[in-house]
Amino acid sequence: MVACASDIFCALMKTKKRIVGSLFIAEEDSGPTDVMSVVNTERDLLEKSGLTIETLSDWRVNPMEFDKVMNRSLAAFIIGPANHGIRCEKYVKAFVDEIENDMKFNPYHNWFRAVDVGHATWRLANICQVTEYLAFHETFAMLVAALCLDLAHPGLNNGFLVQTRHPLAMTYNDRSCLESMSCSRLFEIVSQPHCAIFEPLSKNHYNTVRKVVIAAILNTDTAQHFQSVKKVQMFYEMNSEVLQMAGEVYREQVEEDEEEPVFPLPEVSDVFKEANNKQILVNLLVHLADTSNSTKPFRICKIWAQKAMEESFLQGDHEKALGLPIQAMNDRFKANLSFSQFGFIEYLVAPFLMTVIKVLPPVEPMLAQMMLNAKCWQSEYEEEGFTSPEEREALQSRVTDLVRLYNERWK
């Protein structure tokens, strides 16, 4: 698969008018050579850190295994001009430094996860060919939202903040407290002159970017998950004739081992380009990246799951110390990693992904990996030896149901 930067550069090359009119290049007569110079510079900086576009075009990327320079370089590349064409390069380094400093040292919601979600969104943008239906400033907004959706996260969930009358709950009226705070922090940071990555945008494009970023981040509130699934399902149903046809064409090309299956078809691009649909797609891609741990190779999936559970247990310790009811997943003496992760896949990730693939068929390999991970969690749970025959039978029944849904995913 060609890297996203290359895809966008090809889009930039379609017409010089588009370059000047859409990218706000400082010099009115700037042309393709100027844009290509920026793309090459960003790639050079990335490679100096020890990373390449080729190595990043893989789901086995794990920012927890990168050093500080690598993660900063990756974050800067993700939101840099090579991926959207907006000439913000002079602000990117300071912006990345600022958001890294804003992240807390939580076991899970930390700088590594910010880079991971940013990278996952970059991969999805590439796989799903967003340059065919999103404008450059909309792509920019999506990538920034992904990198910043957990800014200043305290390692506690919204339920805890509301229950304890935390200042964030008071400020945001108990609604999407963490996500609202992240949006606020992001726009506080970009208001600083040295971090003004949105400065090159026109007023109209800035207003669009702000709207897209806020909507995408607020949509990642777990409380909104099932509503998000419904919205994607409704989007598919309203455009089912075109999307079903495109999905069949794509799958046929994959089965015939086409080197580069075509997606999206022109008919799909026309649907995706509609103003209301663009936000649905941005929300979908960012939310998918935010929940993508369960779709990574199992070794990486398990590391992230352990980190998430460690953070949940720390919240459970706070709940216990305050005399509050301990949320089920936060009780370190009762919660089981393997069992809970299977449930997370079964109830949250699987229904979402099985809907998403009908809209974006190129992400189907993520669903296949998720199914492998579900089986791995089942095996680990059974190997722990704490289960009765009845419990194993009940879990196997749930696995069978999940496999059936997977086999019927295109019906």
Short mmCIF file of C-alpha atoms in Angstrom, two decimals:
data_model
loop_
_atom_site.label_atom_id
_atom_site.label_comp_id
_atom_site.label_asym_id
_atom_site.label_seq_id
_atom_site.Cartn_x
_atom_site.Cartn_y
_atom_site.Cartn_z
CA MET A 1 0.00 0.00 0.00
CA VAL A 2 1.35 3.41 -0.94
CA ALA A 3 1.96 5.62 2.08
CA CYS A 4 -0.48 8.40 2.90
CA ALA A 5 2.10 11.10 2.24
CA SER A 6 2.53 9.83 -1.30
CA ASP A 7 -1.23 9.64 -1.81
CA ILE A 8 -1.64 13.22 -0.75
CA PHE A 9 1.27 14.39 -2.86
CA CYS A 10 -0.37 12.75 -5.87
CA ALA A 11 -3.57 14.59 -5.00
CA LEU A 12 -1.64 17.85 -4.80
CA MET A 13 -0.21 17.26 -8.24
CA LYS A 14 -3.62 16.99 -9.92
CA THR A 15 -3.77 20.74 -10.60
CA LYS A 16 -1.61 23.69 -9.70
CA LYS A 17 -4.80 25.66 -9.06
CA ARG A 18 -5.71 23.23 -6.32
CA ILE A 19 -2.30 23.57 -4.71
CA VAL A 20 -2.47 27.33 -4.49
CA GLY A 21 -6.18 27.53 -3.72
CA SER A 22 -6.49 24.83 -1.07
CA LEU A 23 -3.15 24.71 0.72
CA PHE A 24 -2.51 28.34 1.55
CA ILE A 25 1.11 28.14 0.44
CA ALA A 26 2.81 31.34 1.55
CA GLU A 27 3.98 32.40 -1.92
CA GLU A 28 1.20 32.79 -4.48
CA ASP A 29 3.42 31.33 -7.20
CA SER A 30 4.52 28.33 -5.13
CA GLY A 31 4.22 25.21 -7.19
CA PRO A 32 4.69 21.43 -7.05
CA THR A 33 8.44 21.68 -6.43
CA ASP A 34 7.82 23.70 -3.27
CA VAL A 35 5.33 21.15 -1.92
CA MET A 36 7.58 18.22 -2.81
CA SER A 37 10.43 19.91 -0.97
CA VAL A 38 8.36 19.93 2.23
CA VAL A 39 7.36 16.27 1.75
CA ASN A 40 11.00 15.23 1.26
CA THR A 41 12.17 17.27 4.27
CA GLU A 42 9.59 15.62 6.52
CA ARG A 43 10.58 12.17 5.32
CA ASP A 44 14.25 12.99 5.92
CA LEU A 45 13.51 14.09 9.49
CA LEU A 46 11.52 10.92 10.07
CA GLU A 47 14.31 8.71 8.77
CA LYS A 48 16.92 10.49 10.89
CA SER A 49 15.00 9.33 13.96
CA GLY A 50 15.25 5.71 12.78
CA LEU A 51 11.77 5.40 11.26
CA THR A 52 10.62 5.11 7.66
CA ILE A 53 7.28 5.38 5.88
CA GLU A 54 7.59 1.70 5.02
CA THR A 55 8.05 0.54 8.63
CA LEU A 56 5.19 2.77 9.79
CA SER A 57 2.84 1.28 7.19
CA ASP A 58 2.28 -1.73 9.43
CA TRP A 59 -0.01 -2.53 12.38
CA ARG A 60 2.94 -3.97 14.32
CA VAL A 61 4.12 -0.44 15.16
CA ASN A 62 4.23 0.04 18.94
CA PRO A 63 5.23 3.50 20.26
CA MET A 64 6.02 1.96 23.65
CA GLU A 65 9.02 0.36 21.95
CA PHE A 66 10.23 3.66 20.45
CA ASP A 67 12.57 6.15 22.09
CA LYS A 68 11.64 9.77 22.77
CA VAL A 69 13.07 11.09 19.51
CA MET A 70 11.20 8.48 17.46
CA ASN A 71 7.84 9.26 19.05
CA ARG A 72 8.28 13.00 18.68
CA SER A 73 9.29 12.54 15.05
CA LEU A 74 6.34 10.26 14.38
CA ALA A 75 3.89 12.69 15.97
CA ALA A 76 5.36 15.58 13.99
CA PHE A 77 5.15 13.59 10.76
CA ILE A 78 1.52 12.58 11.36
CA ILE A 79 0.29 16.16 11.67
CA GLY A 80 2.87 17.67 9.29
CA PRO A 81 2.26 19.04 5.76
CA ALA A 82 3.24 15.78 4.03
CA ASN A 83 -0.10 14.34 5.14
CA HIS A 84 -2.41 17.24 4.34
CA GLY A 85 -0.49 19.97 2.51
CA ILE A 86 -1.20 22.76 5.01
CA ARG A 87 2.03 24.73 5.43
CA CYS A 88 2.25 24.54 9.23
CA GLU A 89 5.77 23.12 9.47
CA LYS A 90 7.29 26.01 11.42
CA TYR A 91 4.84 25.39 14.30
CA VAL A 92 4.80 21.59 14.40
CA LYS A 93 7.82 20.90 16.63
CA ALA A 94 6.72 23.33 19.35
CA PHE A 95 3.15 22.01 19.15
CA VAL A 96 4.30 18.40 19.56
CA ASP A 97 6.54 19.34 22.49
CA GLU A 98 3.61 21.11 24.14
CA ILE A 99 1.16 18.23 23.81
CA GLU A 100 3.78 15.73 25.00
CA ASN A 101 4.32 17.86 28.10
CA ASP A 102 0.55 18.02 28.60
CA MET A 103 0.20 14.24 28.82
CA LYS A 104 0.23 12.66 32.29
CA PHE A 105 2.33 9.65 33.31
CA ASN A 106 -0.64 7.28 33.46
CA PRO A 107 -0.20 3.56 32.77
CA TYR A 108 -2.51 3.78 29.73
CA HIS A 109 -3.67 7.31 28.86
CA ASN A 110 -0.21 8.71 28.23
CA TRP A 111 2.05 10.06 25.47
CA PHE A 112 2.65 6.59 23.99
CA ARG A 113 -1.08 6.10 23.52
CA ALA A 114 -1.46 9.56 21.97
CA VAL A 115 1.15 8.66 19.36
CA ASP A 116 -0.43 5.23 18.87
CA VAL A 117 -3.90 6.64 18.17
CA GLY A 118 -2.36 9.25 15.88
CA HIS A 119 -0.48 6.54 14.00
CA ALA A 120 -3.57 4.33 13.76
CA THR A 121 -5.54 7.22 12.26
CA TRP A 122 -2.73 7.89 9.79
CA ARG A 123 -2.79 4.23 8.75
CA LEU A 124 -6.55 4.26 8.35
CA ALA A 125 -6.39 7.49 6.36
CA ASN A 126 -4.00 5.75 4.00
CA ILE A 127 -5.85 2.45 3.77
CA CYS A 128 -9.18 4.16 3.21
CA GLN A 129 -7.80 6.74 0.74
CA VAL A 130 -9.24 9.78 2.52
CA THR A 131 -7.74 12.17 -0.03
CA GLU A 132 -10.47 11.02 -2.42
CA TYR A 133 -13.24 12.54 -0.29
CA LEU A 134 -11.82 14.76 2.47
CA ALA A 135 -10.40 18.21 1.77
CA PHE A 136 -6.83 18.79 2.93
CA HIS A 137 -7.86 20.90 5.93
CA GLU A 138 -10.38 18.23 6.96
CA THR A 139 -7.66 15.58 6.87
CA PHE A 140 -5.48 17.91 8.94
CA ALA A 141 -8.29 18.29 11.50
CA MET A 142 -8.77 14.53 11.73
CA LEU A 143 -5.07 13.81 12.35
CA VAL A 144 -4.76 16.55 14.99
CA ALA A 145 -7.92 15.33 16.75
CA ALA A 146 -6.54 11.79 16.88
CA LEU A 147 -3.23 12.86 18.39
CA CYS A 148 -4.91 15.09 20.98
CA LEU A 149 -8.05 13.24 22.03
CA ASP A 150 -6.66 12.38 25.49
CA LEU A 151 -4.81 15.60 26.30
CA ALA A 152 -4.16 16.02 30.05
CA HIS A 153 -6.11 12.82 30.83
CA PRO A 154 -5.96 12.25 34.63
CA GLY A 155 -6.20 8.45 34.42
CA LEU A 156 -9.75 8.46 35.78
CA ASN A 157 -12.93 7.91 33.78
CA ASN A 158 -15.88 10.25 33.38
CA GLY A 159 -18.00 8.23 35.80
CA PHE A 160 -15.48 8.75 38.59
CA LEU A 161 -15.20 12.47 37.85
CA VAL A 162 -18.97 12.89 38.07
CA GLN A 163 -19.32 10.73 41.17
CA THR A 164 -16.63 12.64 43.07
CA ARG A 165 -17.77 16.06 41.85
CA HIS A 166 -14.38 16.63 40.32
CA PRO A 167 -13.70 20.17 39.04
CA LEU A 168 -13.83 18.84 35.45
CA ALA A 169 -17.34 17.51 36.08
CA MET A 170 -18.34 20.87 37.53
CA THR A 171 -16.84 22.73 34.56
CA TYR A 172 -18.40 20.55 31.86
CA ASN A 173 -21.75 19.79 33.57
CA ASP A 174 -21.09 16.04 33.88
CA ARG A 175 -21.13 15.57 30.09
CA SER A 176 -18.09 14.14 28.26
CA CYS A 177 -15.86 15.81 30.85
CA LEU A 178 -12.55 14.33 29.67
CA GLU A 179 -13.23 14.83 25.99
CA SER A 180 -14.41 18.41 26.51
CA MET A 181 -11.29 19.14 28.52
CA SER A 182 -9.06 17.71 25.78
CA CYS A 183 -10.74 19.94 23.17
CA SER A 184 -10.30 22.98 25.38
CA ARG A 185 -6.64 22.23 26.06
CA LEU A 186 -5.93 21.69 22.37
CA PHE A 187 -7.28 25.08 21.37
CA GLU A 188 -5.51 26.75 24.30
CA ILE A 189 -2.24 25.29 23.02
CA VAL A 190 -2.75 26.33 19.40
CA SER A 191 -3.60 29.86 20.58
CA GLN A 192 0.04 30.24 21.66
CA PRO A 193 1.99 31.99 18.86
CA HIS A 194 4.76 29.37 18.71
CA CYS A 195 2.23 26.47 18.52
CA ALA A 196 -0.19 28.04 16.03
CA ILE A 197 -0.49 25.10 13.63
CA PHE A 198 -3.86 26.39 12.39
CA GLU A 199 -2.51 29.87 11.64
CA PRO A 200 -2.08 29.22 7.86
CA LEU A 201 -5.80 28.45 7.50
CA SER A 202 -8.34 30.91 6.17
CA LYS A 203 -11.08 31.97 8.56
CA ASN A 204 -13.61 29.65 6.92
CA HIS A 205 -11.25 26.69 6.96
CA TYR A 206 -10.29 27.36 10.58
CA ASN A 207 -13.97 27.33 11.55
CA THR A 208 -14.40 24.01 9.74
CA VAL A 209 -11.30 22.54 11.37
CA ARG A 210 -12.45 23.57 14.84
CA LYS A 211 -15.87 22.03 14.25
CA VAL A 212 -14.40 18.78 12.89
CA VAL A 213 -11.86 18.43 15.72
CA ILE A 214 -14.39 19.04 18.49
CA ALA A 215 -16.97 16.66 17.00
CA ALA A 216 -14.39 13.91 16.47
CA ILE A 217 -12.98 14.13 20.00
CA LEU A 218 -16.38 14.33 21.73
CA ASN A 219 -17.45 11.27 19.73
CA THR A 220 -14.74 9.19 21.47
CA ASP A 221 -16.59 9.36 24.80
CA THR A 222 -17.34 5.72 25.65
CA ALA A 223 -20.87 6.77 26.57
CA GLN A 224 -21.37 7.64 22.90
CA HIS A 225 -20.12 4.30 21.56
CA PHE A 226 -23.41 2.54 20.91
CA GLN A 227 -24.88 5.69 19.40
CA SER A 228 -21.83 5.81 17.11
CA VAL A 229 -22.48 2.25 15.98
CA LYS A 230 -26.09 3.17 15.21
CA LYS A 231 -25.00 6.21 13.19
CA VAL A 232 -22.63 4.12 11.08
CA GLN A 233 -25.33 1.48 10.57
CA MET A 234 -27.81 4.17 9.53
CA PHE A 235 -25.25 5.69 7.17
CA TYR A 236 -24.79 2.30 5.54
CA GLU A 237 -28.52 1.65 5.25
CA MET A 238 -29.16 5.06 3.67
CA ASN A 239 -26.47 4.38 1.05
CA SER A 240 -26.65 0.59 0.96
CA GLU A 241 -27.06 0.19 -2.79
CA VAL A 242 -23.83 2.01 -3.62
CA LEU A 243 -21.86 0.72 -0.63
CA GLN A 244 -22.92 -2.90 -1.10
CA MET A 245 -21.93 -2.80 -4.76
CA ALA A 246 -18.57 -1.20 -3.91
CA GLY A 247 -17.94 -3.78 -1.20
CA GLU A 248 -18.59 -6.64 -3.60
CA VAL A 249 -16.23 -5.14 -6.19
CA TYR A 250 -13.53 -4.64 -3.58
CA ARG A 251 -13.82 -8.18 -2.20
CA GLU A 252 -13.71 -9.67 -5.70
CA GLN A 253 -10.49 -7.78 -6.39
CA VAL A 254 -8.99 -9.01 -3.11
CA GLU A 255 -9.99 -12.60 -3.90
CA GLU A 256 -8.41 -12.25 -7.34
CA ASP A 257 -5.25 -11.03 -5.60
CA GLU A 258 -5.28 -7.63 -7.26
CA GLU A 259 -2.16 -5.72 -6.20
CA GLU A 260 -4.11 -2.53 -5.42
CA PRO A 261 -7.88 -3.12 -5.07
CA VAL A 262 -9.82 0.00 -6.02
CA PHE A 263 -11.36 1.98 -3.16
CA PRO A 264 -13.33 4.09 -3.14
CA LEU A 265 -15.18 3.80 -6.42
CA PRO A 266 -16.30 7.15 -7.90
CA GLU A 267 -19.89 6.47 -6.81
CA VAL A 268 -18.71 5.98 -3.22
CA SER A 269 -16.53 9.08 -3.31
CA ASP A 270 -19.57 11.10 -4.36
CA VAL A 271 -21.47 9.86 -1.30
CA PHE A 272 -18.53 10.39 1.04
CA LYS A 273 -17.98 13.95 -0.23
CA GLU A 274 -21.40 15.13 0.93
CA ALA A 275 -20.92 17.68 3.72
CA ASN A 276 -22.85 15.82 6.44
CA ASN A 277 -21.20 12.52 5.56
CA LYS A 278 -17.66 13.85 5.92
CA GLN A 279 -18.04 14.36 9.67
CA ILE A 280 -19.53 10.88 10.05
CA LEU A 281 -16.46 9.42 8.32
CA VAL A 282 -13.97 11.47 10.34
CA ASN A 283 -15.71 10.45 13.58
CA LEU A 284 -15.71 6.84 12.43
CA LEU A 285 -12.00 6.79 11.59
CA VAL A 286 -10.88 8.51 14.80
CA HIS A 287 -13.12 6.31 16.95
CA LEU A 288 -11.87 3.21 15.15
CA ALA A 289 -8.27 4.28 15.83
CA ASP A 290 -9.16 4.99 19.47
CA THR A 291 -10.49 1.43 19.90
CA SER A 292 -7.92 -0.27 17.67
CA ASN A 293 -5.89 -2.00 20.39
CA SER A 294 -8.03 -5.12 20.01
CA THR A 295 -7.25 -5.24 16.28
CA LYS A 296 -3.46 -5.18 16.61
CA PRO A 297 -1.29 -8.33 16.56
CA PHE A 298 -1.96 -10.16 19.84
CA ARG A 299 1.43 -9.40 21.37
CA ILE A 300 0.73 -5.67 21.09
CA CYS A 301 -2.96 -6.05 21.89
CA LYS A 302 -2.07 -7.76 25.19
CA ILE A 303 0.44 -5.07 26.22
CA TRP A 304 -2.15 -2.32 25.77
CA ALA A 305 -4.78 -4.38 27.59
CA GLN A 306 -2.47 -4.84 30.57
CA LYS A 307 -1.78 -1.10 30.67
CA ALA A 308 -5.49 -0.27 30.51
CA MET A 309 -6.29 -2.70 33.31
CA GLU A 310 -3.47 -1.34 35.46
CA GLU A 311 -4.96 2.14 35.13
CA SER A 312 -8.44 0.81 35.92
CA PHE A 313 -7.13 -0.85 39.08
CA LEU A 314 -5.59 2.41 40.24
CA GLN A 315 -8.98 4.06 39.87
CA GLY A 316 -10.50 1.17 41.80
CA ASP A 317 -8.02 1.85 44.60
CA HIS A 318 -9.21 5.47 44.68
CA GLU A 319 -12.83 4.34 44.76
CA LYS A 320 -12.12 1.99 47.65
CA ALA A 321 -10.22 4.66 49.60
CA LEU A 322 -13.13 7.09 49.18
CA GLY A 323 -15.71 4.51 50.22
CA LEU A 324 -17.31 4.52 46.77
CA PRO A 325 -18.69 1.46 44.96
CA ILE A 326 -15.85 -0.07 42.96
CA GLN A 327 -16.72 -0.25 39.27
CA ALA A 328 -16.60 -3.88 38.10
CA MET A 329 -13.60 -3.52 35.81
CA ASN A 330 -11.64 -1.63 38.48
CA ASP A 331 -11.57 -4.27 41.23
CA ARG A 332 -8.07 -5.74 41.22
CA PHE A 333 -9.27 -8.69 43.32
CA LYS A 334 -12.10 -9.70 41.01
CA ALA A 335 -11.49 -8.51 37.44
CA ASN A 336 -9.80 -10.94 35.06
CA LEU A 337 -7.79 -9.58 32.13
CA SER A 338 -8.51 -12.35 29.61
CA PHE A 339 -12.21 -12.59 30.41
CA SER A 340 -12.75 -8.83 30.39
CA GLN A 341 -10.88 -8.37 27.11
CA PHE A 342 -12.96 -11.03 25.42
CA GLY A 343 -16.05 -9.19 26.64
CA PHE A 344 -14.67 -5.89 25.37
CA ILE A 345 -14.26 -7.39 21.91
CA GLU A 346 -17.62 -9.16 22.00
CA TYR A 347 -19.77 -6.24 23.13
CA LEU A 348 -17.92 -3.15 21.92
CA VAL A 349 -15.34 -3.71 19.19
CA ALA A 350 -16.95 -6.49 17.14
CA PRO A 351 -20.36 -4.85 16.56
CA PHE A 352 -18.61 -1.61 15.59
CA LEU A 353 -16.12 -3.20 13.19
CA MET A 354 -18.71 -5.47 11.58
CA THR A 355 -20.65 -2.33 10.72
CA VAL A 356 -17.60 -0.31 9.66
CA ILE A 357 -16.41 -2.86 7.08
CA LYS A 358 -19.65 -2.39 5.15
CA VAL A 359 -18.74 1.27 4.73
CA LEU A 360 -14.95 0.90 4.52
CA PRO A 361 -14.13 -2.63 3.26
CA PRO A 362 -10.33 -2.03 3.26
CA VAL A 363 -10.34 -2.29 7.08
CA GLU A 364 -11.56 -5.91 7.03
CA PRO A 365 -8.10 -7.31 7.96
CA MET A 366 -8.52 -5.50 11.30
CA LEU A 367 -11.68 -7.51 11.91
CA ALA A 368 -9.88 -10.76 11.07
CA GLN A 369 -7.11 -9.93 13.57
CA MET A 370 -9.72 -9.04 16.18
CA MET A 371 -11.24 -12.51 15.78
CA LEU A 372 -7.82 -14.10 16.26
CA ASN A 373 -7.34 -12.02 19.40
CA ALA A 374 -10.72 -13.11 20.76
CA LYS A 375 -9.64 -16.73 20.40
CA CYS A 376 -6.31 -15.93 22.09
CA TRP A 377 -8.09 -14.36 25.07
CA GLN A 378 -10.34 -17.41 25.30
CA SER A 379 -7.30 -19.72 25.34
CA GLU A 380 -5.50 -17.64 27.96
CA TYR A 381 -8.58 -17.59 30.18
CA GLU A 382 -8.97 -21.35 29.99
CA GLU A 383 -5.25 -21.95 30.54
CA GLU A 384 -5.35 -19.97 33.78
CA GLY A 385 -7.13 -22.95 35.31
CA PHE A 386 -9.62 -21.00 37.41
CA THR A 387 -12.65 -21.88 35.34
CA SER A 388 -15.20 -24.60 35.92
CA PRO A 389 -16.44 -26.81 33.07
CA GLU A 390 -19.69 -24.81 33.09
CA GLU A 391 -17.82 -21.51 32.72
CA ARG A 392 -15.72 -22.86 29.87
CA GLU A 393 -18.85 -24.12 28.13
CA ALA A 394 -20.55 -20.73 28.55
CA LEU A 395 -17.53 -18.91 27.13
CA GLN A 396 -17.29 -21.33 24.21
CA SER A 397 -20.94 -20.63 23.43
CA ARG A 398 -20.14 -16.90 23.29
CA VAL A 399 -17.16 -17.57 21.04
CA THR A 400 -19.35 -19.66 18.74
CA ASP A 401 -21.88 -16.83 18.51
CA LEU A 402 -19.11 -14.35 17.70
CA VAL A 403 -17.73 -16.62 14.96
CA ARG A 404 -21.23 -17.00 13.52
CA LEU A 405 -21.65 -13.22 13.35
CA TYR A 406 -18.26 -12.96 11.68
CA ASN A 407 -19.17 -15.57 9.08
CA GLU A 408 -22.43 -13.72 8.37
CA ARG A 409 -20.83 -10.26 8.28
CA TRP A 410 -21.70 -9.59 4.63
CA LYS A 411 -25.32 -10.72 4.82
#
